[in-house]
Short mmCIF file of C-alpha atoms and ligand atoms in Angstrom, two decimals:
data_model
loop_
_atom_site.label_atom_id
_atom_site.label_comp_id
_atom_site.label_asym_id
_atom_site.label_seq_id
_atom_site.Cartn_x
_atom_site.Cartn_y
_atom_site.Cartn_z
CA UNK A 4 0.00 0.00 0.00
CA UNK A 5 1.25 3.54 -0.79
CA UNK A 6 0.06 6.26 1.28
CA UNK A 7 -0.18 9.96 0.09
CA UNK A 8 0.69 12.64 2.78
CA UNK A 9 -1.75 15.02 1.12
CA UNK A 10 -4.21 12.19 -0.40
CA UNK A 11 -7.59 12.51 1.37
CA UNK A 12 -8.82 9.04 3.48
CA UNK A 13 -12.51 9.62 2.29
CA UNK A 14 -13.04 11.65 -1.01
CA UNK A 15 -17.18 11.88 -1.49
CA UNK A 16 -18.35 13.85 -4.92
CA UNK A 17 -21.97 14.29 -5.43
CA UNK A 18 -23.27 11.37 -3.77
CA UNK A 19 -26.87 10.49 -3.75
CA UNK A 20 -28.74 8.05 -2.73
CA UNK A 21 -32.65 7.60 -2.90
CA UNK A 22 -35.69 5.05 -1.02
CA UNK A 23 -38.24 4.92 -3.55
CA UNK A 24 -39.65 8.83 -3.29
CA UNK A 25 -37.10 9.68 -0.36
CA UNK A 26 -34.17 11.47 -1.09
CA UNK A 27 -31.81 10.66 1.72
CA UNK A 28 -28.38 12.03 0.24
CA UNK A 29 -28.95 14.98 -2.56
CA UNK A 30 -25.40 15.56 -3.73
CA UNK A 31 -22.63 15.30 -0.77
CA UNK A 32 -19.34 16.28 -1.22
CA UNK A 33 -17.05 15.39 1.71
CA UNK A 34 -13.16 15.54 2.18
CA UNK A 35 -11.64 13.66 4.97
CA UNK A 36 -7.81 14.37 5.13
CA UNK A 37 -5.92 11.91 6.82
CA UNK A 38 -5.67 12.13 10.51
CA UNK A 39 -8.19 14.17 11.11
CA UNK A 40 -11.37 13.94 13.30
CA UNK A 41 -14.21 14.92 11.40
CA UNK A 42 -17.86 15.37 13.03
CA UNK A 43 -21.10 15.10 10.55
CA UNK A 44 -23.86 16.34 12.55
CA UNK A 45 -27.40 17.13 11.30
CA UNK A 46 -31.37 16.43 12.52
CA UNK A 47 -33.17 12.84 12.33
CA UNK A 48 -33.79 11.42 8.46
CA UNK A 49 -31.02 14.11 7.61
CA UNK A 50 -28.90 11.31 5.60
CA UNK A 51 -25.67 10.45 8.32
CA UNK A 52 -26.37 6.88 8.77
CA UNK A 53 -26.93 6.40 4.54
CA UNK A 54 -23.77 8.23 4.15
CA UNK A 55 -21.63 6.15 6.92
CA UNK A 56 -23.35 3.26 5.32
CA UNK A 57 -22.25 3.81 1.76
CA UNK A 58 -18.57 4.74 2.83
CA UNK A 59 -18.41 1.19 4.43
CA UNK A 60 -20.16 -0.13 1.57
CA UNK A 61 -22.81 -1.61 3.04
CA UNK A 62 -25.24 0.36 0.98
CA UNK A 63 -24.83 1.01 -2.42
CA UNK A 64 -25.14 4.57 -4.07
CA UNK A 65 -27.19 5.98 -7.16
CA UNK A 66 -24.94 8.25 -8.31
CA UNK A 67 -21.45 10.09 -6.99
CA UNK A 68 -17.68 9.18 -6.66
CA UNK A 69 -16.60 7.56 -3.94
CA UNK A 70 -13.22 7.18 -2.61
CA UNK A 71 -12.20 5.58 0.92
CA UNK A 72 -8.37 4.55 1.82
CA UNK A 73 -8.20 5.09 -1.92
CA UNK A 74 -10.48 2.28 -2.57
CA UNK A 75 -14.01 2.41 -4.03
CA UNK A 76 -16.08 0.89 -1.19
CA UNK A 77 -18.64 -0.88 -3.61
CA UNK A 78 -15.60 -3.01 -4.75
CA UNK A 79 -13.85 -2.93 -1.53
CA UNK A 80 -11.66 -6.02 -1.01
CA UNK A 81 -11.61 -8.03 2.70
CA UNK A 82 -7.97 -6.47 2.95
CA UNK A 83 -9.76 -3.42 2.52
CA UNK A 84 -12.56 -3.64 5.01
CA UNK A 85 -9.99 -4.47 7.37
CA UNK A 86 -8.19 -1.35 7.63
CA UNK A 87 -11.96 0.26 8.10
CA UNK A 88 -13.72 0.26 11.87
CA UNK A 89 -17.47 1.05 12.26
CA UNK A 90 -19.58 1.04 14.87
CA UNK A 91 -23.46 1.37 13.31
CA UNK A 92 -25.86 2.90 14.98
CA UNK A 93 -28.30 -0.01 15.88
CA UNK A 94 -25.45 -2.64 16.72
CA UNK A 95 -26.39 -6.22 18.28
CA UNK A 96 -23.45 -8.64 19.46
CA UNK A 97 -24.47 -12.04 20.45
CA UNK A 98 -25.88 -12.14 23.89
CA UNK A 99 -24.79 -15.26 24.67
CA UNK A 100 -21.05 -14.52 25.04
CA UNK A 101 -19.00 -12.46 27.23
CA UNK A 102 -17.54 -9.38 27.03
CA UNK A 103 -14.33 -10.93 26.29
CA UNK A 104 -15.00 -13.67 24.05
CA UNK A 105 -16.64 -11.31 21.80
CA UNK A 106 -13.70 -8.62 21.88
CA UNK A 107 -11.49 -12.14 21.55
CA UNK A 108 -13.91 -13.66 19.07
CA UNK A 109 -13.84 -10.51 16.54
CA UNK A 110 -10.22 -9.70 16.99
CA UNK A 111 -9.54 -12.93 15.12
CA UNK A 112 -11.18 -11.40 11.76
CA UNK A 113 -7.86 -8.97 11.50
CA UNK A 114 -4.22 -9.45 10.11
CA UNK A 115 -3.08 -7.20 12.53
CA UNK A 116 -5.75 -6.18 16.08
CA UNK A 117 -5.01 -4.95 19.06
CA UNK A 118 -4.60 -6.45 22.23
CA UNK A 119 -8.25 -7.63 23.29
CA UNK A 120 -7.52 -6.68 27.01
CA UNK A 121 -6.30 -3.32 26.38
CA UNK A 122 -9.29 -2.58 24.31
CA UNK A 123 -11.87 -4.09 26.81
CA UNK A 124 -9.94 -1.23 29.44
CA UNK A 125 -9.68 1.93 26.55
CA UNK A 126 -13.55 1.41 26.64
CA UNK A 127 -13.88 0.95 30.33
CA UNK A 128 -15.40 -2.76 30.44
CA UNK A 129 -12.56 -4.13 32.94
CA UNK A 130 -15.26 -4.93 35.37
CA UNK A 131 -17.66 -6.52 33.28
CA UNK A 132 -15.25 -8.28 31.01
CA UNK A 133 -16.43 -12.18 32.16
CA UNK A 134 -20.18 -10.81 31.82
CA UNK A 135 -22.61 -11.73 29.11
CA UNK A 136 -23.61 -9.22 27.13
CA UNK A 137 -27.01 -9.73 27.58
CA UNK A 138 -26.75 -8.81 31.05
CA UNK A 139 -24.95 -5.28 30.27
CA UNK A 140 -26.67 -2.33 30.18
CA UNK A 141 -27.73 0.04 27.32
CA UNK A 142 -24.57 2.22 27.35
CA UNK A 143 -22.18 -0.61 28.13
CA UNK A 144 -23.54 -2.85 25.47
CA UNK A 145 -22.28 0.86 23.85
CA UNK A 146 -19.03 0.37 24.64
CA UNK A 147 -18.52 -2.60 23.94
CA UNK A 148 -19.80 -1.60 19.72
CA UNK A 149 -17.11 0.91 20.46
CA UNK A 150 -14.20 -1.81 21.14
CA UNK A 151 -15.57 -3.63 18.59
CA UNK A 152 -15.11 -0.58 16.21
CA UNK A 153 -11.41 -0.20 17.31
CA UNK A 154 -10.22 -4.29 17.79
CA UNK A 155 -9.07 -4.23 14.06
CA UNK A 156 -6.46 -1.24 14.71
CA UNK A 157 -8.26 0.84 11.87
CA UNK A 158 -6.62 3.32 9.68
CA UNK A 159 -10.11 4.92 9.56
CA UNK A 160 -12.66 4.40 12.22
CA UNK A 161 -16.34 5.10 11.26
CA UNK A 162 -18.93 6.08 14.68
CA UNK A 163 -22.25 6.34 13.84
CA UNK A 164 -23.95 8.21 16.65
CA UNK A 165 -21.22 6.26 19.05
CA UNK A 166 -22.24 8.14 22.59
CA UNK A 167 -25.96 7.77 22.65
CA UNK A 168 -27.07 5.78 25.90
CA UNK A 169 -23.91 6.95 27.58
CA UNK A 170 -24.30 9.02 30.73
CA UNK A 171 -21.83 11.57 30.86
CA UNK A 172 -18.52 9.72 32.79
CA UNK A 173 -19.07 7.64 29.67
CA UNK A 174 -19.07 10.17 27.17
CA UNK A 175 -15.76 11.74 28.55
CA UNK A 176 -14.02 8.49 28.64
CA UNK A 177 -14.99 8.19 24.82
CA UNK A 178 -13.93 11.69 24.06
CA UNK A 179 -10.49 10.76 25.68
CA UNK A 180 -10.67 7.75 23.51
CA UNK A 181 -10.86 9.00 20.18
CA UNK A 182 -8.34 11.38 21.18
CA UNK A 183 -6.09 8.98 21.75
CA UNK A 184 -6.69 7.11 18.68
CA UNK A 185 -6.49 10.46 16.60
CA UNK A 186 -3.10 11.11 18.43
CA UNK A 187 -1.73 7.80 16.94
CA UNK A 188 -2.93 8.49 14.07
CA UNK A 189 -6.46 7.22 13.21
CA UNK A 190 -8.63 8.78 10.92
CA UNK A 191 -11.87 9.34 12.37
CA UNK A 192 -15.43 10.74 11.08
CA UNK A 193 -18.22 10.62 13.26
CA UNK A 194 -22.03 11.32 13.33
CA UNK A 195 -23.26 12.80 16.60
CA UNK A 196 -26.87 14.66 17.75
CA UNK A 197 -24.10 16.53 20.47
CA UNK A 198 -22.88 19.77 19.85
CA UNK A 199 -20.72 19.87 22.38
CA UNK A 200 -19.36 16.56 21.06
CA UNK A 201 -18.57 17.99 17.84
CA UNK A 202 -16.88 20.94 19.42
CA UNK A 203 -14.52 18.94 21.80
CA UNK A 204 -13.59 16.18 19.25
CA UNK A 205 -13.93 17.68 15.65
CA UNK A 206 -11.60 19.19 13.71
CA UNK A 207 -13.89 20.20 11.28
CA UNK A 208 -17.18 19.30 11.13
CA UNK A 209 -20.24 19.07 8.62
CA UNK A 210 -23.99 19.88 8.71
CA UNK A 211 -26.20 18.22 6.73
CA UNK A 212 -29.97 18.94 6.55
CA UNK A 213 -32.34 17.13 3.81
CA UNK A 214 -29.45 15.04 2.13
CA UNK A 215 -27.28 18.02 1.53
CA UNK A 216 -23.92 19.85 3.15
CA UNK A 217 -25.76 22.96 4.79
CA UNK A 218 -22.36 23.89 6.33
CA UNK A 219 -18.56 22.99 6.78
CA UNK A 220 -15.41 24.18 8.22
CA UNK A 221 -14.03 23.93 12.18
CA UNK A 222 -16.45 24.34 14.34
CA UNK A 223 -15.19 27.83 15.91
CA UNK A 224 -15.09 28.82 12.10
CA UNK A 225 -18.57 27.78 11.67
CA UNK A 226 -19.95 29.98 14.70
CA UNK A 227 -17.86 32.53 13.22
CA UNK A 228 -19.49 32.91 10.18
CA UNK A 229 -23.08 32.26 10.91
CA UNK A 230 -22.88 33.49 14.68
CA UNK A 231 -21.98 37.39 14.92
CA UNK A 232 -25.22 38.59 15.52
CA UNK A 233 -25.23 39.62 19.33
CA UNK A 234 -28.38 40.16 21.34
CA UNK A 235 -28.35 42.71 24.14
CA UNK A 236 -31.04 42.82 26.94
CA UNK A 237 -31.23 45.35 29.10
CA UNK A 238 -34.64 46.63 31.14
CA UNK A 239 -35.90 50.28 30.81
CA UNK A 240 -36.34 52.90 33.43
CA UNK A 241 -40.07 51.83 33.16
CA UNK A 242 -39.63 48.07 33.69
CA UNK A 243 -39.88 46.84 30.29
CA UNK A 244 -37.35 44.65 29.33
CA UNK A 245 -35.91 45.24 25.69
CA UNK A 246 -33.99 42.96 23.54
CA UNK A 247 -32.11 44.04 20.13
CA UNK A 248 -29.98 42.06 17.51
CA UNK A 249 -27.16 43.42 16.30
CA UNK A 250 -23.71 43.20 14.66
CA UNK A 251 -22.31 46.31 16.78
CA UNK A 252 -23.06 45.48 20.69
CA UNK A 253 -20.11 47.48 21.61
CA UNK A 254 -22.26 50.42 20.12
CA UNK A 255 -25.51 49.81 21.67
CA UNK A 256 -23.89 49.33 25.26
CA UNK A 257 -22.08 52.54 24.74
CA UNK A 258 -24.88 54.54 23.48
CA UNK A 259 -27.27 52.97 26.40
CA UNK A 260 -24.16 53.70 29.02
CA UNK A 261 -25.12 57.70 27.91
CA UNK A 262 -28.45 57.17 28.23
CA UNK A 263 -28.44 55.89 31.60
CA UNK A 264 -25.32 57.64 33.03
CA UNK A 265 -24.49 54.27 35.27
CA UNK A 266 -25.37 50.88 35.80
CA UNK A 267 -27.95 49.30 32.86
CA UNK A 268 -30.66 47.50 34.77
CA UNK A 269 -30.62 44.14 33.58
CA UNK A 270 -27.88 44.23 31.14
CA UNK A 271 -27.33 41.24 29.27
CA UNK A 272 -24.56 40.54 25.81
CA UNK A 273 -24.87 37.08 24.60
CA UNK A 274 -23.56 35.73 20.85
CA UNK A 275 -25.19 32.72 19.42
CA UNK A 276 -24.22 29.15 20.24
CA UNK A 277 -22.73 26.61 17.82
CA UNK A 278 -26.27 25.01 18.57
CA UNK A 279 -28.17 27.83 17.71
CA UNK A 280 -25.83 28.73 14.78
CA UNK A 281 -27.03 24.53 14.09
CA UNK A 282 -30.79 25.21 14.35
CA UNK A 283 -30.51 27.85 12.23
CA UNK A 284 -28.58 26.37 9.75
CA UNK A 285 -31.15 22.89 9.84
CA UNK A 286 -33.97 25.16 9.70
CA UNK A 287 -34.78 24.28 13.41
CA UNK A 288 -34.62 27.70 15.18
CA UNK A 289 -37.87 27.13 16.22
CA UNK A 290 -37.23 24.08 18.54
CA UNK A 291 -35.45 26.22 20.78
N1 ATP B 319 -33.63 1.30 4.34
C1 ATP B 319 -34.37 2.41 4.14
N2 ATP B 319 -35.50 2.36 3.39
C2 ATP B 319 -36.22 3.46 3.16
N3 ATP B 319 -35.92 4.69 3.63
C3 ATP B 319 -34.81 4.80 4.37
C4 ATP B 319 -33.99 3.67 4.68
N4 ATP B 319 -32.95 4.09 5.43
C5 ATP B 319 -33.13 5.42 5.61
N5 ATP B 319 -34.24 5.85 4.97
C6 ATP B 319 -34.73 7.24 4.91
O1 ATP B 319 -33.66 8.05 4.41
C7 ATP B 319 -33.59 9.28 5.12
C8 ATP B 319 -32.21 9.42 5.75
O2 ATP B 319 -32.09 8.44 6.76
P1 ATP B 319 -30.73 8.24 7.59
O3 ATP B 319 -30.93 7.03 8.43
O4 ATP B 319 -29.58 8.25 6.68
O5 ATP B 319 -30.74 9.57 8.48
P2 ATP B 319 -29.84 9.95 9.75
O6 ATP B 319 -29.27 11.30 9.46
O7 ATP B 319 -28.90 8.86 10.07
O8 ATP B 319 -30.92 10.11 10.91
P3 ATP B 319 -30.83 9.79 12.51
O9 ATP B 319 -30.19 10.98 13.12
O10 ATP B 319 -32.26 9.66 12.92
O11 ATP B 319 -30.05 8.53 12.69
C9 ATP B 319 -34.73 9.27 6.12
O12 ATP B 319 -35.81 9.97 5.54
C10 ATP B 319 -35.05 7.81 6.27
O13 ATP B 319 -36.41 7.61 6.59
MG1 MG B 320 -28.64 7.67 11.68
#
C-alpha cells in the first residue's frame, strides 16, 4: 500500500442516494484528510447513517464518486474492510457470550488487532469483562460496539452516533478515547446529535440537513461565520425589558451607558451558540 501525505482518506463527490420517493443524500461532497477527526452532525432522516453506510459499503449509491483509503467501497476487497472500523448505529453482538469472548472472538477477523484486554480497558469494560452481554446495560452494550469498532487497529474508524445511551462519565471516557486514537494516528469521522461533542472532538465538522452539506469548516469557524449577531437585553427605566440584535453590541452598550449615566438595569450581551448557529442552519430555530 502507498500512502499519500496530502491524499484525502474519504473523497465523497456528489453522492446520492434515494428510497423509492425519499431522497436521503442529494449531492454530498465530503473531504476527509488523513488524521483528522471529522464530526457530521445534522437532525433525524437528515442522511448520516446512509452516508456512513455507503462509505463502508454496506449500501450502495445511485450516483457520486466515492473514494475511501483510496479504494471504491462498492468493490472494496476483505484487505480493505480491514483497515476500516465502524460502529453502526443499531449494533447487536451475540448475547450469549461475554464481554471478552466477543472482543477475543472478533479480533480474530484482523491481520493485525489490538490487544483484546487493552481494548476491553480503553472502553472501560474491565469490570464486566467475564459478563454476558445480555446482562450489560444500554450504554455498556455501547461500549462494547465501540471496542468492537477499534479491535481491528483501523486506519479509519467510522462512529455512527457512538455516545448515545452513555451518561456523561461515559461520554468523557470516549472523548479521551478517540483522542487517543487520533493522536496515533487514526482517521476518524463521526455522526453525533451533540454539539458539544462535535466541538470537543472535531476538527472540522459538517452539517447536513435534507441530504445536503448545509455547512462545513471547524467548528469555531462555523460559529464565526453564521454566529456574529449579538443580542443585548437590558430593562428600561419603566420596567420593560428590551432585547435588540445586532452586529455592533459594543455600540448599543455605549450609546445605552449615555443614556443611563451608570449601571444598565438588567444588562445582558450574549452571541449565538454553535447550537443555535445549528438550528438555524437545519432550519430548526424554532425548537429552541
Ligand atoms: N432502508 C431504508 N429504506 C427506506 N428509507 C430509508 C432507509 N434508510 C433510511 N431511509 C430514509 O432516508 C432518510 C435518511 O435516513 P438516515 O438514516 O440516513 O438519516 P440519519 O441522518 O442517520 O438520521 P438519525 O439521526 O435519525 O439517525 C430518512 O428519511 C429515512 O427515513
Ligand atoms: Mg442515523
Amino acid at each position: 500500500m502507498t500512502t499519500h501525505a496530502n491524499e484525502l482518506a474519504v473523497d465523497v463527490r456528489g453522492l446520492r442516494k434515494q428510497y423509492g420517493d425519499v431522497t436521503a443524500v442529494d449531492g454530498i461532497d465530503l473531504g476527509i484528510r488523513r488524521g483528522e477527526v471529522f464530526g457530521l452532525l445534522g437532525p433525524n432522516g437528515a442522511g448520516k447513517s446512509t452516508t456512513v453506510e455507503i462509505l463502508q459499503g454496506n449500501r450502495t449509491r445511485d450516483a457520486g464518486e466515492v473514494s475511501v483509503l483510496g479504494s471504491d467501497p462498492a468493490s472494496g476487497t476483505r484487505a480493505w474492510r480491514s483497515r476500516v472500523g465502524i460502529v453502526w448505529q443499531d449494533e447487536s453482538a451475540p448475547a450469549e457470550l461475554t464481554v471478552r469472548e466477543t472482543v477475543r472472538h472478533f479480533a480474530r477477523y484482523y491481520p493485525r488487532p489490538r490487544d483484546p484486554e487493552e481494548v476491553i480497558g480503553l472502553v472501560g469494560l474491565e469490570a464486566k469483562a467475564g459478563s454476558r452481554i445480555k446482562s450489560l446495560s444500554g450504554g455498556q452494550r455501547r461500549r462494547l460496539d465501540v471496542a468492537l469498532g477499534v479491535i481491528g487497529d483501523p486506519e479509519l474508524l467510522l462512529l455512527d452516533e457512538p455516545t448515545t445511551g452513555f451518561d456523561p462519565a461515559a461520554r468523557r471516557q470516549f472523548w479521551d478515547l478517540i483522542r487517543l486514537l487520533s493522536e496515533e494516528g487514526t482517521t476518524i469521522l463521526l455522526t453525533t446529535h451533540y454539539l458539544e461533542e462535535a466541538e470537543a472532538l472535531a476538527d472540522r465538522l459538517a452539517v447536513v440537513a435534507q441530504g445536503q452539506v448545509v455547512a462545513e469548516g471547524e467548528p469555531a469557524a462555523l460559529r464565526g461565520r453564521y454566529g456574529t449577531e449579538a443580542t443585548v437585553e437590558w430593562t428600561e427605566p419603566d420596567g420593560v425589558p428590551r432585547t435588540e440584535r445586532t452586529d455592533t453590541p459594543t455600540r448599543t452598550v455605549a450609546e445605552l451607558m449615555h443614556r443611563f449615566d451608570g449601571e444598565i438595569p438588567g444588562l445582558k450581551v450574549t452571541r449565538p451558540t454553535l447550537e443555535d448557529v445549528y438550528l438555524r442552519l437545519t432550519g430548526q430555530e424554532d425548537a429552541r
